[in-house]
XYZ file of C-alpha atoms in Angstrom:
120
model
C 103.819 63.726 103.379
C 103.190 67.457 103.782
C 101.053 69.224 101.245
C 99.861 72.829 100.982
C 96.972 73.542 98.654
C 95.900 77.039 97.705
C 92.435 77.919 96.480
C 90.288 80.947 95.781
C 92.063 82.383 92.789
C 90.230 83.461 89.684
C 89.555 86.260 87.259
C 88.049 89.499 88.478
C 87.647 93.042 87.272
C 89.687 95.843 88.748
C 88.223 96.902 92.065
C 86.955 93.428 92.822
C 87.779 91.089 95.670
C 89.042 87.573 96.147
C 89.798 85.465 99.183
C 92.658 83.003 98.971
C 92.909 80.055 101.337
C 95.722 77.677 102.124
C 94.960 74.202 103.441
C 97.641 71.973 104.830
C 97.827 68.235 105.295
C 100.407 66.018 106.866
C 101.574 68.747 109.207
C 102.512 68.080 112.798
C 101.848 70.143 115.877
C 104.262 73.018 115.336
C 104.096 76.791 115.437
C 104.585 78.053 111.923
C 105.607 81.302 110.329
C 103.626 81.564 107.122
C 103.374 83.867 104.174
C 101.864 84.472 100.768
C 104.089 85.229 97.815
C 103.211 86.010 94.241
C 104.898 85.794 90.894
C 103.586 87.723 87.914
C 104.233 86.155 84.553
C 107.795 86.823 83.502
C 108.733 88.481 86.754
C 110.388 87.466 89.997
C 108.514 86.113 92.946
C 107.766 88.659 95.671
C 106.565 88.642 99.239
C 102.961 89.760 99.717
C 102.049 89.207 103.357
C 102.964 86.982 106.236
C 103.204 86.440 109.952
C 106.303 85.432 111.865
C 106.683 82.830 114.589
C 105.382 85.317 117.143
C 102.348 86.123 115.030
C 103.512 89.538 113.918
C 101.926 90.519 110.606
C 103.668 92.256 107.747
C 102.626 93.334 104.262
C 104.423 94.576 101.240
C 103.721 98.264 100.717
C 101.727 97.834 97.532
C 98.993 95.812 99.260
C 98.722 97.626 102.575
C 95.172 98.729 103.227
C 93.805 96.394 100.551
C 94.876 92.897 101.619
C 94.289 91.264 104.992
C 96.064 88.165 106.207
C 94.447 85.945 108.803
C 95.261 82.656 110.429
C 92.845 79.879 109.777
C 91.552 77.072 111.956
C 92.580 73.455 111.764
C 93.792 72.472 108.342
C 92.910 75.885 106.934
C 96.222 77.499 107.726
C 96.014 81.029 106.430
C 93.707 83.209 104.356
C 94.440 86.263 102.279
C 91.503 88.586 101.751
C 92.137 90.861 98.805
C 90.073 93.969 98.088
C 90.363 96.760 95.530
C 92.293 94.499 93.218
C 94.392 96.078 90.503
C 95.737 94.643 87.253
C 99.208 94.733 88.775
C 98.023 92.245 91.409
C 97.711 89.623 88.681
C 100.056 86.765 89.499
C 100.349 83.211 90.676
C 99.923 83.315 94.447
C 101.765 80.821 96.630
C 101.246 79.845 100.231
C 104.429 79.089 102.123
C 105.475 77.786 105.507
C 108.612 79.790 106.132
C 109.755 77.962 109.253
C 108.463 76.119 112.278
C 109.058 76.292 115.999
C 109.143 73.157 118.069
C 110.876 69.791 117.805
C 113.301 69.140 114.992
C 110.601 67.991 112.588
C 109.138 71.516 112.665
C 112.267 73.059 111.147
C 111.151 72.871 107.546
C 109.808 75.059 104.777
C 106.973 74.102 102.464
C 105.208 75.717 99.560
C 102.054 75.021 97.613
C 101.547 74.819 93.871
C 99.876 78.209 93.675
C 96.573 79.693 92.602
C 96.234 82.124 89.721
C 94.786 85.584 90.224
C 93.961 87.634 87.142
C 92.686 91.195 87.391
C 91.534 92.974 84.259
């Protein structure tokens, strides 16, 4: 049973920083494309940052220069370091496995339950 668990969310003042982490369990030895998405209350979910199957990083324009995505080690799959936070960054943040490379059991997507970030 695959499970992704996000952590590191919280409430901070504008200009502050948070580091989000995504831990996975039940995963097999695959190469994964992963990303962070966020969904502000009452709004649609949007892409924040991610890396593709070749490790290429991408960020949505609004977070460039403020957020840094990094691959983790072992069960810690991916971290999102967020600096200079703004009220508009407030949202539920979700970790997602977009796709996997390898045997057939890698060809799946998964998503965690999210961690709340509130910037005031």
